[in-house]
Coordinates of C-alpha atoms and ligand atoms in Angstrom, one line a residue:
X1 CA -17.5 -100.7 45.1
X2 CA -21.0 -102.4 44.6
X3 CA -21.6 -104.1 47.6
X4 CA -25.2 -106.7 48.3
X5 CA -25.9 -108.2 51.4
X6 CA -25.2 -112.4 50.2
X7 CA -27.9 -113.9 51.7
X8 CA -27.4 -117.7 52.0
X9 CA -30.9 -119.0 52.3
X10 CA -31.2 -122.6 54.4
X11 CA -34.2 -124.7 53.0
X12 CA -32.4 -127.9 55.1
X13 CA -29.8 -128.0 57.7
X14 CA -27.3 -129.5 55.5
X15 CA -27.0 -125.9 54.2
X16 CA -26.0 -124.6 57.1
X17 CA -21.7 -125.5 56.3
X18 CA -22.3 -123.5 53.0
X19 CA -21.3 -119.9 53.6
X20 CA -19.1 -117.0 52.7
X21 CA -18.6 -113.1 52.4
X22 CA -21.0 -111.3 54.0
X23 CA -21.6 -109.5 51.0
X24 CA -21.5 -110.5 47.4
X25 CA -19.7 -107.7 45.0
X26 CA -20.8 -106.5 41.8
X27 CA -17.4 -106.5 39.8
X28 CA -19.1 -105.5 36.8
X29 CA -22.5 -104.5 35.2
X30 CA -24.1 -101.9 32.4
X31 CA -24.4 -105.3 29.8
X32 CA -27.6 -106.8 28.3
X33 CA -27.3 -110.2 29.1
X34 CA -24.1 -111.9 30.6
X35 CA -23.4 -115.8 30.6
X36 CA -20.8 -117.9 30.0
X37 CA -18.4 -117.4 33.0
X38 CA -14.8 -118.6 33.1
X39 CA -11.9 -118.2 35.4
X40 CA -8.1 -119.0 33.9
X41 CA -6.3 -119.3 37.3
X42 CA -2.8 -119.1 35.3
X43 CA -3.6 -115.3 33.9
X44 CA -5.9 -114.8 37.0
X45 CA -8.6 -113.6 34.9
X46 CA -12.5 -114.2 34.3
X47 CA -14.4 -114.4 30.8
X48 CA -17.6 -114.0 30.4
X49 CA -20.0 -113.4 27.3
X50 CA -22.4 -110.6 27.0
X51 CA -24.2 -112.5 24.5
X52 CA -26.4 -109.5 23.0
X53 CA -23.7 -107.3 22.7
X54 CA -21.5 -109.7 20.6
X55 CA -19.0 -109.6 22.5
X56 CA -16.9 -111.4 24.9
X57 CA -15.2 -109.2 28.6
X58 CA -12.3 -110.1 30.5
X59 CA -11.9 -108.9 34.6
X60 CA -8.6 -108.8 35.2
X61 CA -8.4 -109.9 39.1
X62 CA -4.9 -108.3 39.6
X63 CA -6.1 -104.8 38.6
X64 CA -10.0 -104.8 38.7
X65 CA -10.1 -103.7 34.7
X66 CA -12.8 -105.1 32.6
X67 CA -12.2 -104.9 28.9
X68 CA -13.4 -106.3 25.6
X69 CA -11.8 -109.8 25.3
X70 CA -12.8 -110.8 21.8
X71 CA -15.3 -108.7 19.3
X72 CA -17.3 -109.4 17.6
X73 CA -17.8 -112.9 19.5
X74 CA -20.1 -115.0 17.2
X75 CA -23.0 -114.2 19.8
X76 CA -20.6 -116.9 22.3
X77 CA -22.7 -118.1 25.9
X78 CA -21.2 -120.6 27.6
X79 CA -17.8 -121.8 27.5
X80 CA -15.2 -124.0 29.9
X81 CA -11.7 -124.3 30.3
X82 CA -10.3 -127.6 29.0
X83 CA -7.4 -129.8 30.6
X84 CA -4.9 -127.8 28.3
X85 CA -6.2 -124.4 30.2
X86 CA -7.7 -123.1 26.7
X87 CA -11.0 -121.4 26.0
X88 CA -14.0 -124.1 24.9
X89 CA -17.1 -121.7 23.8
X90 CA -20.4 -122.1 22.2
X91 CA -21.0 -119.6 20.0
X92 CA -24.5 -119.3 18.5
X93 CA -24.1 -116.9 15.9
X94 CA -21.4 -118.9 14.1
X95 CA -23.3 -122.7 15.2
X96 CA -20.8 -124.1 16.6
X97 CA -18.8 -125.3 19.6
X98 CA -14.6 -123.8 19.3
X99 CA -11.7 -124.1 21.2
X100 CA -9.0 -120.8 21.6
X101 CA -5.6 -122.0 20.7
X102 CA -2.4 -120.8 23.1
X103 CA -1.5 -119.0 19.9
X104 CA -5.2 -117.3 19.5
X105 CA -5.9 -119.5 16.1
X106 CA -9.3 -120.8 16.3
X107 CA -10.2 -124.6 16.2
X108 CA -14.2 -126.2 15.4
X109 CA -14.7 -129.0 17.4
X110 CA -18.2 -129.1 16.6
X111 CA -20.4 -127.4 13.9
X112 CA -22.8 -129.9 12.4
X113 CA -24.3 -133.4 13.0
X114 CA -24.6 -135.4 10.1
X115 CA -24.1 -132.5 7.6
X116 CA -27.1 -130.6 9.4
X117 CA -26.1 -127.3 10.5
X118 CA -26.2 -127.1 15.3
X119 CA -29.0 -125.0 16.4
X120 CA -27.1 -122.2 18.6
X121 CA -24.9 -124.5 21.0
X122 CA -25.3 -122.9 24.8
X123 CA -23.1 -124.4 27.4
X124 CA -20.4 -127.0 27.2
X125 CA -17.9 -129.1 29.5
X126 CA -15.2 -131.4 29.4
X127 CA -14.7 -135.1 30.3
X128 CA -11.7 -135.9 32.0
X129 CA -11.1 -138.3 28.7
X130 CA -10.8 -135.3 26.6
X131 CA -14.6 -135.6 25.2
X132 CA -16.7 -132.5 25.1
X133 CA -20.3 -132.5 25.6
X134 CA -22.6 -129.7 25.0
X135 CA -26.1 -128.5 24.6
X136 CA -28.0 -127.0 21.6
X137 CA -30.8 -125.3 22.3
X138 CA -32.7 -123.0 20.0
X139 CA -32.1 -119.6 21.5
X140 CA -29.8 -118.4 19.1
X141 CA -32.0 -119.2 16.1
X142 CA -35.0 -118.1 17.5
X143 CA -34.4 -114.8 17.0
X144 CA -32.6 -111.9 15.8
X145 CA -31.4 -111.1 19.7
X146 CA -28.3 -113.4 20.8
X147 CA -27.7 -114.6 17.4
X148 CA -29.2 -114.3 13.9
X149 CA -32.8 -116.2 13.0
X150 CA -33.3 -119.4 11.2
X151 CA -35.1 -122.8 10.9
X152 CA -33.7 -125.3 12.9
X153 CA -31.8 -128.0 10.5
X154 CA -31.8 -130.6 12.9
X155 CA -35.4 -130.5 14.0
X156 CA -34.8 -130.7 17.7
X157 CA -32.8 -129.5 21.2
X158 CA -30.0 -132.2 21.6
X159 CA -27.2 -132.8 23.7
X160 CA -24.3 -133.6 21.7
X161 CA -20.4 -135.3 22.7
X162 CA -17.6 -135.2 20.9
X163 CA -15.4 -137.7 20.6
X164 CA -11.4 -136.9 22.0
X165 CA -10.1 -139.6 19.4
X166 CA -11.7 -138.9 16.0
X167 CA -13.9 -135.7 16.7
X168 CA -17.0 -137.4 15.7
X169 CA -20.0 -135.1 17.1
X170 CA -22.5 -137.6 18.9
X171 CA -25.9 -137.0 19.9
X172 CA -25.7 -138.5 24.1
X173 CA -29.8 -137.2 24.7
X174 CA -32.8 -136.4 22.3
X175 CA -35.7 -135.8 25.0
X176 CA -35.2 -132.7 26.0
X177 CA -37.2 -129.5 25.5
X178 CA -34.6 -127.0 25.8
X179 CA -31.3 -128.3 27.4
X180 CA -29.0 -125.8 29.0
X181 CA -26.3 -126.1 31.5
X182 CA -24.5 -128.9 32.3
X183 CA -22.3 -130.4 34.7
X184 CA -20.8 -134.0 35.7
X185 CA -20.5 -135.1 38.8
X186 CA -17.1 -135.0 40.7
X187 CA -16.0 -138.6 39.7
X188 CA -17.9 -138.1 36.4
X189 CA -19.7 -141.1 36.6
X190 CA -22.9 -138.8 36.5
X191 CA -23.6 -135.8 34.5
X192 CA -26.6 -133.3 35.6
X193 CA -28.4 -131.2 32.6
X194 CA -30.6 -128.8 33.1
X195 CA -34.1 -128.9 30.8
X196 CA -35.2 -124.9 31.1
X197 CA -38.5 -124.9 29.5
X198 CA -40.0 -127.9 31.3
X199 CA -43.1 -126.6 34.2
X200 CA -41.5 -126.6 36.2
X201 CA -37.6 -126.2 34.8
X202 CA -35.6 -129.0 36.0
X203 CA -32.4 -130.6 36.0
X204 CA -32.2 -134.6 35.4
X205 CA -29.4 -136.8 35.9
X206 CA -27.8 -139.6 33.6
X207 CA -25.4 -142.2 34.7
X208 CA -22.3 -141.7 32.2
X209 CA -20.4 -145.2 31.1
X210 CA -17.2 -145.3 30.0
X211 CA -17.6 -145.5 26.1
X212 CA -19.7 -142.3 26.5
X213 CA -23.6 -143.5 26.5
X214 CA -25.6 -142.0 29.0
X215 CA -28.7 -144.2 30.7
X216 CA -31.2 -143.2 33.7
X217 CA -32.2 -139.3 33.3
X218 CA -35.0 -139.4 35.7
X219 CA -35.5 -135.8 37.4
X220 CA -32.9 -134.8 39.6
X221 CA -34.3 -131.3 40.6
X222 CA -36.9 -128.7 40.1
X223 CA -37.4 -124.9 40.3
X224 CA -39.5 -123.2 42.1
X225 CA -38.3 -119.6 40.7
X226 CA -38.3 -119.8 36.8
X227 CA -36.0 -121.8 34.7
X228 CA -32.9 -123.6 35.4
X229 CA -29.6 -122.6 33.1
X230 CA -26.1 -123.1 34.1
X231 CA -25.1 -125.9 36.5
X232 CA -21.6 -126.3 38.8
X233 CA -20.8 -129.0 41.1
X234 CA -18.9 -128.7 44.6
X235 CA -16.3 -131.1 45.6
X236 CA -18.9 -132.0 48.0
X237 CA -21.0 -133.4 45.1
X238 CA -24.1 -130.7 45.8
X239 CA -25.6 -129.4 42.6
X240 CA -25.6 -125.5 42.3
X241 CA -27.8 -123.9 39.4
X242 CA -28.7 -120.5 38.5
X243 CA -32.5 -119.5 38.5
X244 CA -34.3 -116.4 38.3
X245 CA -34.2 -115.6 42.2
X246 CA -30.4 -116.7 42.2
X247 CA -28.7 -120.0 42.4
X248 CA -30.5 -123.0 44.1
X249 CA -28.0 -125.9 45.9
X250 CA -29.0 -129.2 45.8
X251 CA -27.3 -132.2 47.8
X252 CA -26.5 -134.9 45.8
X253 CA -30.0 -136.9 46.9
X254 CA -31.5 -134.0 44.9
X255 CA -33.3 -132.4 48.2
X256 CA -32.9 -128.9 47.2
X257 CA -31.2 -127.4 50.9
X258 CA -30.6 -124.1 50.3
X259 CA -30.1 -120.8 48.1
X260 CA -28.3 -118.0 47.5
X261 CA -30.8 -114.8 46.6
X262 CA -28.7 -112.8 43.9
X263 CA -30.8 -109.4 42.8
X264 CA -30.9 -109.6 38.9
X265 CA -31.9 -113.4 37.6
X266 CA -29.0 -115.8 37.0
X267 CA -27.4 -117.6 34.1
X268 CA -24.8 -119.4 35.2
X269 CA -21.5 -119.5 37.5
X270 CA -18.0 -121.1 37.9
X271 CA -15.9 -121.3 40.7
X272 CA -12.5 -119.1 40.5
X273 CA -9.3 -118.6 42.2
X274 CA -6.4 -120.7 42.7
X275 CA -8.5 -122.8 45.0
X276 CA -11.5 -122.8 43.3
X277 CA -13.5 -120.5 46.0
X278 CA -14.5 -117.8 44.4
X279 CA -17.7 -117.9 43.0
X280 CA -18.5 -115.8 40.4
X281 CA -22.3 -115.3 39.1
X282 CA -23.4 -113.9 35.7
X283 CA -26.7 -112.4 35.9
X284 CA -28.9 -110.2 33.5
X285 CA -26.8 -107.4 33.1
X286 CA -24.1 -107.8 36.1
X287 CA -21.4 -110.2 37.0
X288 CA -21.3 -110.9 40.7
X289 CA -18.4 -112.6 43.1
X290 CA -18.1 -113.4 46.7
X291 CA -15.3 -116.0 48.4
X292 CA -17.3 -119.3 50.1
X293 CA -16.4 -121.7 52.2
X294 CA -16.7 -124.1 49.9
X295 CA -14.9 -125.6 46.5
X296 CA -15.8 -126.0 43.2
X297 CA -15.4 -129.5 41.5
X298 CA -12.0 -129.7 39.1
Ligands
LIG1 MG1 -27.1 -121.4 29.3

C-alpha cells in the first residue's frame, strides 16, 4: 500500500476545521495522464479517465481491483454522475458530451453548436433542473496526444448548456481562454469555472438565473502554482481546485485559506463514499484518496 504524508497546508485560520487521514493513499498509478474522476455510491466504485491511453478504469472499493472500464474511450476527461446515477462524459476524441445508459446504450447530449463540430469538451456538471453545462477547450484538437488534431470549427473556447427540455446546446460564456473545470455552488445560484491558461490561471464566478443565463464572472480566484483544472465545492460552500502543487481551497469570499500538497500535479477530484467524504484526486499518472472531515456538495 502506497502511503504519503497528506499535508493540509493553512494559508488562513479558517482552514484549520479542514482535515483528515494522516496520510493520503495511492490506490492506483502506472497511467499517463488521469482526469475525470467519478464515484457511483450504489456500485461503490470510482471512474476515472486515463485520457492518453484511451481508455476509461474502474476501482472497485469493495475489493481494491482496478480494471479497464470502457476501451477504447473516445479520449473521455471529465465526466459527472447525473440525478439518474448514470455516467455524463466529455469525450474529446469523439467531440462530444454522452450520457451511459442503465442498459450500457450510449446517448449524445451534445456534439455540435449550430452544425459546427465542439472542440474537445473537458469537464461537465449537472444542474439540479436536469441542464448540463460543460466546457470545450481545445486540448483534444490540439494535438495528436489526448485526442486526434484538427482546426477548431467553432473558432473559440466556450462554455456550453444544454437544455433538460429540448436538448438545445447553448453557449452560457464566450470570454474565456481555455475554460476547464467547473462547479456550482451548493444552492446553484453560482457556478465557479476555472480559465487555465490565463497569468495567472484563475477561476471566476457567474451568478446563474433561473432560465439559465449567467451574469457577473469577475475573478473569483488565482493560482499561485500553475493552472487551475477541475473544481468541487463542499457543503460548506469553499471552492476546492486542482493545481500543479495539489488542490488549493478557497472560502467562499475567494480568500484562498489553505491547501492540500499532493506529489504529482493535479487534474481534478470528486468527493466519494456514501457520505461524500472521501476525496479522491486524479493526478498525472496516479489516482489518490484520503477520508476528510469534511463533505462534498450533492
Ligand atoms: Mg479538466
Amino acid at each position: 500500500m502506497d502511503l504519503i504524508e497528506a499535508n493540509f497546508v493553512v494559508l488562513d485560520e479558517r482552514f484549520k476545521a479542514c482535515g483528515g487521514d494522516g496520510s493520503m493513499r495511492r490506490l492506483h498509478t502506472g497511467c499517463r495522464w488521469t482526469e475525470g474522476p467519478v464515484y457511483f455510491p450504489a456500485g461503490r466504485f470510482l471512474v476515472f479517465s486515463d485520457i492518453p491511453n484511451d481508455r476509461l478504469l474502474r476501482w472497485d472499493e469493495t475489493t481494491d481491483a482496478v480494471g479497464v472500464f470502457r476501451e477504447p474511450s473516445g479520449y473521455a476527461n471529465g465526466h459527472t454522475r447525473d440525478r439518474a446515477g448514470r455516467l455524463v462524459s466529455c469525450e474529446h476524441g469523439n467531440r462530444r458530451v454522452t450520457r451511459t445508459e442503465h442498459d450500457g446504450t450510449i446517448t449524445v447530449l451534445a456534439d455540435r453548436y449550430h452544425g459546427h463540430r465542439l472542440n474537445s469538451p473537458n469537464d461537465v456538471v449537472e444542474r439540479s433542473d436536469g441542464s448540463i453545462w460543460f466546457t470545450d477547450p481545445s486540448y483534444g484538437i490540439d494535438s495528436d496526444y489526448e485526442g486526434y488534431r484538427a482546426e477548431s470549427e467553432i473558432g473559440g473556447c466556450h462554455v456550453y448548456r444544454v437544455d433538460p427540455a429540448d436538448g438545445e446546446v447553448r453557449i452560457v460564456a464566450d470570454d474565456f481562454e481555455r475554460p476547464n473545470g467547473l462547479a456550482f455552488s451548493v444552492d446553484e445560484t453560482r457556478l465557479y469555472i476555472a480559465d487555465t491558461r490565463q497569468n495567472p490561471s484563475h477561476i471566476r464566478v457567474f451568478d446563474v438565473s433561473d432560465d439559465g443565463t449567467l451574469s457577473g464572472g469577475e475573478i473569483f480566484g488565482t493560482s499561485d502554482a500553475g493552472g487551475f483544472d477541475g473544481v468541487r465545492v463542499d457543503t460548506e460552500g469553499r471552492v476546492w481546485a486542482a493545481a500543479h502543487d495539489g488542490l488549493h481551497c478557497f472560502a467562499p469570499d475567494g480568500t484562498r485559506i489553505g491547501k492540500l500538497l499532493v506529489p504529482e500535479i493535479c487534474s481534478n477530484l470528486t468527493f466519494g463514499g456514501r457520505r461524500r467524504n472521501e476525496l479522491f484526486i486524479t493526478a498525472s499518472t496516479s489516482v489518490y484518496t484520503l477520508r476528510v472531515n469534511f463533505n462534498g456538495a450533492r
